Amino acid sequence: MTQTENDIMQWLYDTVLGQAIRDSTWMFPSLETVHFIGLSLLMGSMLIVDLRLLGIMRDYPIRHALAFLPWAIFGFVLNTFSGIGFVAADPFMYWPNPAFRLKMYMILLAGLNAAVFTILEHRKVAGFGVGEETNTFTKVSAGLSLGLWIFIIILGRSLPTFEGSMTFF
Amino acid sequence: MGFLEWLQNSRVGLWISESDWGYPIVLNGHAVGMAIVVGVVLMFCVRVLGYNKSLPATVFEKLLVVAWLGFALNAATGVLLFLGKAQQFIVNPAFLIKIGLIVCGGVSVWLLTRMFDQNPAWAQENDMPSRAKIVAAFVIVFWLGAIVAGRLIGYTLGPPPPPSIT
């Protein structure tokens, strides 16, 4: 851990938010509950979108699937805010934890994947009707999206398992 | 308490409570299953309540198969987690409330799908009748309540009872 990392974590630890969550018995569990609801919203809407893009579900036009995306964004926003709360409450546990770092990189990768799909394919596939097949590029992107979000949930749930370790194995 | 203690001391019970990887693996499965079942069910409910009305609500017949797969994964992983600390779970109020809410949540989703089966005309409807909306609202309350109760188990589970002398 560098001095800069240490300073940033100390600053986070000392914020009003971090102190309030540590001093309260109910805030942390409540944020956890919000985090679980947020990840369910994200997963549910992404399943509807990605299973259609993959062609596993074909009996609805793609634009109807994409119409659920605001729920994924809402879930992601809930989890960003609740997640910032967790880290502020105990930054010295989270930042050195390898599962936490990998989780953050995987979220960036999932975001990049979503951005690439949106820029290159979104407009094209939004016109696809019932039964219409997407191209391989879109299918790979949809499969990657589902795989990454499941992996991200697993990494999050594995945080306590890797607490205090600097490496994975 | 003899049976519960026997469960805990079974090979599976000990794998969950004492091995390095048993508990984390099963807990991960339980989190992923939750995201699948609650996520898809919530999307079904918001559609019934009037979100994304141009999508025929009947497409959820197939999507709910995915939700039931998540439900099955969580029933299986839930039983395994129970086996690891059976004596502590059975006296935990949050656990008992959670099980009650899950039973209500499962039955109400099944009820909603049965209403769809009995009213084939709903496939063409944008707006669902209010009785379907009322059930959907209950489904949301049951499943979100189950998540709240489930999270509370982690904070309220009592210490293991002393081993019984036989």
CSV table of C-alpha atoms in Angstrom, one decimal:
chain,number,residue,atom,x,y,z
A,1,MET,CA,0.0,0.0,0.0
A,2,THR,CA,1.4,3.4,-1.0
A,3,GLN,CA,1.2,6.5,1.1
A,4,THR,CA,-1.3,8.0,-1.4
A,5,GLU,CA,-3.6,5.0,-1.1
A,6,ASN,CA,-3.3,5.2,2.6
A,7,ASP,CA,-4.2,8.9,2.6
A,8,ILE,CA,-7.2,8.4,0.4
A,9,MET,CA,-8.5,5.6,2.6
A,10,GLN,CA,-8.0,7.6,5.7
A,11,TRP,CA,-9.9,10.5,4.2
A,12,LEU,CA,-12.8,8.2,3.2
A,13,TYR,CA,-12.7,6.7,6.7
A,14,ASP,CA,-13.0,10.1,8.3
A,15,THR,CA,-15.8,11.4,6.1
A,16,VAL,CA,-19.2,12.1,7.8
A,17,LEU,CA,-20.7,9.2,5.7
A,18,GLY,CA,-18.1,6.7,6.9
A,19,GLN,CA,-18.5,7.8,10.6
A,20,ALA,CA,-22.3,7.7,10.4
A,21,ILE,CA,-22.4,4.2,9.0
A,22,ARG,CA,-19.9,2.9,11.6
A,23,ASP,CA,-21.7,4.5,14.5
A,24,SER,CA,-25.1,3.1,13.5
A,25,THR,CA,-26.3,-0.4,14.1
A,26,TRP,CA,-29.0,-0.4,11.4
A,27,MET,CA,-27.4,1.6,8.5
A,28,PHE,CA,-25.0,-1.1,7.3
A,29,PRO,CA,-27.6,-3.9,7.2
A,30,SER,CA,-30.0,-1.5,5.5
A,31,LEU,CA,-27.4,-0.6,2.8
A,32,GLU,CA,-26.8,-4.3,2.3
A,33,THR,CA,-30.5,-4.9,1.7
A,34,VAL,CA,-30.6,-2.0,-0.8
A,35,HIS,CA,-27.5,-3.6,-2.5
A,36,PHE,CA,-29.3,-7.0,-2.8
A,37,ILE,CA,-32.4,-5.4,-4.2
A,38,GLY,CA,-30.3,-3.3,-6.7
A,39,LEU,CA,-28.4,-6.4,-7.9
A,40,SER,CA,-31.7,-8.2,-8.4
A,41,LEU,CA,-33.1,-5.4,-10.5
A,42,LEU,CA,-29.9,-5.3,-12.6
A,43,MET,CA,-29.8,-9.1,-13.0
A,44,GLY,CA,-33.5,-9.4,-13.9
A,45,SER,CA,-33.5,-6.8,-16.6
A,46,MET,CA,-30.2,-7.9,-18.0
A,47,LEU,CA,-31.5,-11.5,-18.3
A,48,ILE,CA,-34.5,-10.2,-20.3
A,49,VAL,CA,-32.2,-8.2,-22.6
A,50,ASP,CA,-29.3,-10.7,-22.9
A,51,LEU,CA,-31.4,-13.9,-23.4
A,52,ARG,CA,-33.2,-12.1,-26.2
A,53,LEU,CA,-29.9,-10.9,-27.8
A,54,LEU,CA,-28.5,-14.4,-27.5
A,55,GLY,CA,-31.5,-15.9,-29.2
A,56,ILE,CA,-32.4,-18.2,-26.3
A,57,MET,CA,-35.6,-16.1,-26.0
A,58,ARG,CA,-37.0,-15.0,-29.4
A,59,ASP,CA,-40.7,-14.4,-29.0
A,60,TYR,CA,-40.5,-10.7,-28.3
A,61,PRO,CA,-39.0,-7.8,-30.4
A,62,ILE,CA,-35.7,-6.6,-29.1
A,63,ARG,CA,-36.9,-3.1,-28.5
A,64,HIS,CA,-39.3,-4.5,-25.9
A,65,ALA,CA,-36.4,-6.2,-24.1
A,66,LEU,CA,-34.3,-3.0,-24.3
A,67,ALA,CA,-37.2,-1.1,-22.7
A,68,PHE,CA,-36.3,-2.8,-19.4
A,69,LEU,CA,-32.8,-1.3,-19.4
A,70,PRO,CA,-33.8,1.7,-17.2
A,71,TRP,CA,-34.3,-0.8,-14.4
A,72,ALA,CA,-30.8,-2.1,-14.8
A,73,ILE,CA,-29.5,1.5,-14.6
A,74,PHE,CA,-31.6,2.1,-11.5
A,75,GLY,CA,-30.3,-1.0,-9.9
A,76,PHE,CA,-26.7,0.0,-10.8
A,77,VAL,CA,-27.2,3.5,-9.3
A,78,LEU,CA,-28.7,2.0,-6.1
A,79,ASN,CA,-25.6,-0.3,-5.8
A,80,THR,CA,-23.1,2.4,-6.6
A,81,PHE,CA,-24.4,4.5,-3.7
A,82,SER,CA,-24.8,1.7,-1.2
A,83,GLY,CA,-21.4,0.4,-2.3
A,84,ILE,CA,-19.7,3.8,-1.6
A,85,GLY,CA,-21.3,3.6,1.8
A,86,PHE,CA,-19.7,0.2,2.5
A,87,VAL,CA,-16.3,1.3,1.4
A,88,ALA,CA,-16.5,4.6,3.4
A,89,ALA,CA,-17.4,2.6,6.5
A,90,ASP,CA,-14.4,0.3,6.3
A,91,PRO,CA,-11.9,1.3,3.5
A,92,PHE,CA,-9.0,-0.5,5.0
A,93,MET,CA,-10.9,-3.8,4.7
A,94,TYR,CA,-12.1,-3.3,1.1
A,95,TRP,CA,-9.2,-1.8,-0.8
A,96,PRO,CA,-6.5,-4.4,0.0
A,97,ASN,CA,-9.1,-7.3,-0.5
A,98,PRO,CA,-8.2,-9.0,-3.9
A,99,ALA,CA,-11.9,-10.0,-4.4
A,100,PHE,CA,-12.9,-6.3,-4.1
A,101,ARG,CA,-10.3,-5.1,-6.6
A,102,LEU,CA,-11.2,-7.8,-9.1
A,103,LYS,CA,-14.9,-7.0,-8.6
A,104,MET,CA,-14.1,-3.3,-9.5
A,105,TYR,CA,-12.2,-4.3,-12.6
A,106,MET,CA,-15.0,-6.6,-13.7
A,107,ILE,CA,-17.5,-3.8,-13.2
A,108,LEU,CA,-15.4,-1.6,-15.5
A,109,LEU,CA,-15.2,-4.4,-18.0
A,110,ALA,CA,-19.0,-4.9,-17.9
A,111,GLY,CA,-19.4,-1.2,-18.4
A,112,LEU,CA,-17.0,-1.1,-21.3
A,113,ASN,CA,-18.8,-4.1,-22.9
A,114,ALA,CA,-22.2,-2.3,-22.5
A,115,ALA,CA,-20.7,0.9,-24.0
A,116,VAL,CA,-19.3,-1.0,-27.0
A,117,PHE,CA,-22.6,-2.7,-27.6
A,118,THR,CA,-24.5,0.6,-27.3
A,119,ILE,CA,-22.2,2.4,-29.8
A,120,LEU,CA,-21.9,-0.4,-32.4
A,121,GLU,CA,-25.1,-2.5,-32.3
A,122,HIS,CA,-27.8,-1.0,-30.1
A,123,ARG,CA,-29.5,1.1,-32.9
A,124,LYS,CA,-29.3,-1.7,-35.4
A,125,VAL,CA,-30.8,-4.5,-33.2
A,126,ALA,CA,-33.5,-2.3,-31.8
A,127,GLY,CA,-35.4,-2.8,-35.0
A,128,PHE,CA,-35.3,-6.6,-34.8
A,129,GLY,CA,-38.7,-8.3,-34.5
A,130,VAL,CA,-39.9,-11.6,-33.2
A,131,GLY,CA,-37.6,-14.5,-34.0
A,132,GLU,CA,-35.0,-12.3,-35.7
A,133,GLU,CA,-31.4,-13.5,-35.0
A,134,THR,CA,-28.6,-11.1,-34.0
A,135,ASN,CA,-25.0,-11.4,-35.3
A,136,THR,CA,-22.2,-13.2,-33.5
A,137,PHE,CA,-20.7,-10.0,-32.2
A,138,THR,CA,-23.9,-9.1,-30.4
A,139,LYS,CA,-24.3,-12.6,-29.0
A,140,VAL,CA,-20.7,-12.6,-27.6
A,141,SER,CA,-21.4,-9.2,-26.0
A,142,ALA,CA,-24.7,-10.5,-24.5
A,143,GLY,CA,-23.0,-13.7,-23.2
A,144,LEU,CA,-20.1,-11.6,-21.7
A,145,SER,CA,-22.6,-9.3,-20.0
A,146,LEU,CA,-24.4,-12.2,-18.3
A,147,GLY,CA,-21.2,-14.0,-17.4
A,148,LEU,CA,-19.6,-10.8,-16.0
A,149,TRP,CA,-22.6,-9.8,-13.8
A,150,ILE,CA,-22.9,-13.3,-12.3
A,151,PHE,CA,-19.1,-13.2,-11.6
A,152,ILE,CA,-19.5,-9.8,-10.1
A,153,ILE,CA,-22.2,-11.0,-7.7
A,154,ILE,CA,-19.9,-14.0,-6.7
A,155,LEU,CA,-16.9,-11.7,-6.1
A,156,GLY,CA,-19.1,-9.4,-3.9
A,157,ARG,CA,-20.4,-12.3,-1.9
A,158,SER,CA,-16.8,-13.7,-1.6
A,159,LEU,CA,-15.5,-10.5,0.0
A,160,PRO,CA,-15.5,-11.9,3.6
A,161,THR,CA,-13.8,-15.0,2.4
A,162,PHE,CA,-10.8,-13.0,1.1
A,163,GLU,CA,-10.7,-10.5,3.9
A,164,GLY,CA,-7.2,-9.9,5.2
A,165,SER,CA,-5.5,-11.8,2.3
A,166,MET,CA,-3.4,-10.0,-0.3
A,167,THR,CA,-3.7,-12.7,-3.0
A,168,PHE,CA,-6.4,-15.1,-4.2
A,169,PHE,CA,-4.8,-18.4,-3.2
B,1,MET,CA,-33.5,-31.3,18.7
B,2,GLY,CA,-32.1,-34.8,18.0
B,3,PHE,CA,-32.9,-34.7,14.3
B,4,LEU,CA,-31.5,-31.3,13.7
B,5,GLU,CA,-28.3,-32.1,15.5
B,6,TRP,CA,-28.1,-35.3,13.4
B,7,LEU,CA,-28.5,-33.1,10.3
B,8,GLN,CA,-25.7,-30.8,11.4
B,9,ASN,CA,-23.4,-33.7,12.0
B,10,SER,CA,-24.2,-35.4,8.7
B,11,ARG,CA,-21.5,-35.4,6.1
B,12,VAL,CA,-23.2,-32.6,4.2
B,13,GLY,CA,-23.8,-30.5,7.3
B,14,LEU,CA,-20.2,-30.7,8.3
B,15,TRP,CA,-19.1,-29.9,4.7
B,16,ILE,CA,-21.0,-26.6,5.0
B,17,SER,CA,-20.0,-25.7,8.5
B,18,GLU,CA,-16.4,-26.9,8.6
B,19,SER,CA,-14.8,-27.1,5.2
B,20,ASP,CA,-13.0,-24.1,3.7
B,21,TRP,CA,-15.0,-23.9,0.5
B,22,GLY,CA,-18.4,-25.5,1.2
B,23,TYR,CA,-20.0,-22.5,2.8
B,24,PRO,CA,-18.7,-19.8,0.4
B,25,ILE,CA,-19.6,-21.8,-2.7
B,26,VAL,CA,-23.1,-22.5,-1.5
B,27,LEU,CA,-23.6,-18.9,-0.4
B,28,ASN,CA,-22.5,-17.7,-3.8
B,29,GLY,CA,-25.0,-19.9,-5.4
B,30,HIS,CA,-27.7,-18.6,-3.1
B,31,ALA,CA,-26.8,-15.0,-4.1
B,32,VAL,CA,-26.9,-15.7,-7.8
B,33,GLY,CA,-30.2,-17.6,-7.6
B,34,MET,CA,-31.7,-14.7,-5.6
B,35,ALA,CA,-30.7,-12.3,-8.3
B,36,ILE,CA,-32.3,-14.5,-11.0
B,37,VAL,CA,-35.6,-15.3,-9.3
B,38,VAL,CA,-36.2,-11.9,-7.6
B,39,GLY,CA,-35.0,-10.0,-10.7
B,40,VAL,CA,-37.1,-11.7,-13.3
B,41,VAL,CA,-40.2,-11.8,-10.9
B,42,LEU,CA,-39.8,-8.0,-10.3
B,43,MET,CA,-39.7,-7.3,-14.0
B,44,PHE,CA,-42.8,-9.4,-14.5
B,45,CYS,CA,-44.6,-7.5,-11.8
B,46,VAL,CA,-43.6,-4.0,-13.1
B,47,ARG,CA,-45.0,-5.1,-16.5
B,48,VAL,CA,-48.2,-6.3,-15.0
B,49,LEU,CA,-48.4,-3.0,-13.1
B,50,GLY,CA,-48.2,-1.1,-16.4
B,51,TYR,CA,-44.5,-0.6,-17.3
B,52,ASN,CA,-43.5,-1.4,-20.9
B,53,LYS,CA,-47.2,-1.9,-21.8
B,54,SER,CA,-46.6,-2.6,-25.5
B,55,LEU,CA,-44.8,-5.8,-24.6
B,56,PRO,CA,-47.3,-8.7,-24.4
B,57,ALA,CA,-47.2,-9.9,-20.8
B,58,THR,CA,-47.5,-13.5,-21.9
B,59,VAL,CA,-43.8,-13.5,-23.0
B,60,PHE,CA,-43.1,-13.8,-19.3
B,61,GLU,CA,-44.3,-17.4,-19.5
B,62,LYS,CA,-40.9,-18.4,-20.8
B,63,LEU,CA,-38.9,-15.9,-18.8
B,64,LEU,CA,-40.6,-17.2,-15.6
B,65,VAL,CA,-39.1,-20.6,-16.4
B,66,VAL,CA,-35.7,-18.9,-15.8
B,67,ALA,CA,-37.0,-17.5,-12.6
B,68,TRP,CA,-38.2,-20.9,-11.4
B,69,LEU,CA,-34.7,-22.2,-12.2
B,70,GLY,CA,-33.3,-19.5,-9.9
B,71,PHE,CA,-35.9,-20.5,-7.3
B,72,ALA,CA,-34.8,-24.2,-7.5
B,73,LEU,CA,-31.1,-23.2,-7.2
B,74,ASN,CA,-32.0,-21.2,-4.0
B,75,ALA,CA,-34.2,-24.0,-2.6
B,76,ALA,CA,-31.3,-26.4,-3.0
B,77,THR,CA,-28.6,-24.0,-1.7
B,78,GLY,CA,-31.0,-22.9,1.1
B,79,VAL,CA,-31.4,-26.4,2.3
B,80,LEU,CA,-27.6,-26.9,2.3
B,81,LEU,CA,-27.1,-23.6,4.3
B,82,PHE,CA,-29.8,-24.8,6.7
B,83,LEU,CA,-28.0,-28.1,7.3
B,84,GLY,CA,-24.8,-26.3,8.4
B,85,LYS,CA,-26.5,-24.6,11.4
B,86,ALA,CA,-29.9,-26.3,11.6
B,87,GLN,CA,-30.4,-25.8,15.4
B,88,GLN,CA,-29.6,-22.1,15.1
B,89,PHE,CA,-31.8,-21.4,12.1
B,90,ILE,CA,-34.9,-23.2,13.4
B,91,VAL,CA,-35.2,-20.8,16.4
B,92,ASN,CA,-34.3,-17.6,14.5
B,93,PRO,CA,-37.3,-15.3,13.9
B,94,ALA,CA,-35.8,-13.7,10.8
B,95,PHE,CA,-35.3,-17.1,9.2
B,96,LEU,CA,-38.9,-18.2,10.0
B,97,ILE,CA,-40.3,-15.0,8.6
B,98,LYS,CA,-38.2,-15.3,5.5
B,99,ILE,CA,-39.4,-18.9,4.9
B,100,GLY,CA,-43.0,-17.6,5.3
B,101,LEU,CA,-42.5,-14.8,2.9
B,102,ILE,CA,-40.9,-17.1,0.3
B,103,VAL,CA,-43.8,-19.5,0.5
B,104,CYS,CA,-46.2,-16.5,0.0
B,105,GLY,CA,-44.0,-15.1,-2.8
B,106,GLY,CA,-43.9,-18.5,-4.6
B,107,VAL,CA,-47.6,-19.1,-4.3
B,108,SER,CA,-48.5,-15.6,-5.4
B,109,VAL,CA,-46.3,-15.8,-8.6
B,110,TRP,CA,-47.9,-19.2,-9.3
B,111,LEU,CA,-51.4,-17.6,-8.8
B,112,LEU,CA,-50.5,-14.8,-11.2
B,113,THR,CA,-49.4,-17.2,-13.9
B,114,ARG,CA,-52.6,-19.3,-13.3
B,115,MET,CA,-54.7,-16.1,-13.9
B,116,PHE,CA,-52.8,-15.6,-17.2
B,117,ASP,CA,-53.5,-19.2,-18.2
B,118,GLN,CA,-57.2,-18.8,-17.4
B,119,ASN,CA,-57.5,-15.5,-19.4
B,120,PRO,CA,-55.9,-16.1,-22.8
B,121,ALA,CA,-57.3,-12.7,-23.9
B,122,TRP,CA,-54.8,-10.9,-21.6
B,123,ALA,CA,-52.1,-11.8,-24.2
B,124,GLN,CA,-53.5,-9.0,-26.4
B,125,GLU,CA,-54.2,-6.5,-23.5
B,126,ASN,CA,-51.9,-3.6,-22.8
B,127,ASP,CA,-53.5,-2.9,-19.4
B,128,MET,CA,-53.8,-5.7,-17.0
B,129,PRO,CA,-57.0,-6.0,-14.8
B,130,SER,CA,-56.7,-4.6,-11.3
B,131,ARG,CA,-56.9,-8.0,-9.7
B,132,ALA,CA,-53.7,-9.0,-11.5
B,133,LYS,CA,-52.1,-5.7,-10.4
B,134,ILE,CA,-53.0,-6.4,-6.8
B,135,VAL,CA,-51.4,-9.8,-6.9
B,136,ALA,CA,-48.3,-8.3,-8.6
B,137,ALA,CA,-48.0,-5.7,-5.8
B,138,PHE,CA,-48.2,-8.4,-3.2
B,139,VAL,CA,-45.5,-10.4,-5.1
B,140,ILE,CA,-43.2,-7.4,-4.9
B,141,VAL,CA,-43.8,-6.9,-1.1
B,142,PHE,CA,-43.2,-10.7,-0.4
B,143,TRP,CA,-40.0,-10.9,-2.3
B,144,LEU,CA,-38.5,-7.6,-1.1
B,145,GLY,CA,-39.5,-8.6,2.4
B,146,ALA,CA,-37.8,-12.0,2.0
B,147,ILE,CA,-34.5,-10.2,1.1
B,148,VAL,CA,-34.8,-7.9,4.2
B,149,ALA,CA,-35.5,-10.9,6.4
B,150,GLY,CA,-32.7,-12.9,4.8
B,151,ARG,CA,-30.2,-10.2,5.4
B,152,LEU,CA,-31.3,-9.9,9.1
B,153,ILE,CA,-30.6,-13.6,9.6
B,154,GLY,CA,-26.9,-12.8,9.4
B,155,TYR,CA,-27.2,-10.3,12.2
B,156,THR,CA,-29.5,-12.2,14.5
B,157,LEU,CA,-28.4,-15.8,14.3
B,158,GLY,CA,-27.7,-17.1,17.9
B,159,PRO,CA,-24.7,-19.0,19.1
B,160,PRO,CA,-24.6,-22.8,18.6
B,161,PRO,CA,-26.2,-24.7,21.5
B,162,PRO,CA,-24.0,-26.9,23.6
B,163,PRO,CA,-23.8,-30.5,22.2
B,164,SER,CA,-26.3,-32.8,23.8
B,165,ILE,CA,-24.9,-35.6,26.0
B,166,THR,CA,-26.1,-39.1,24.9
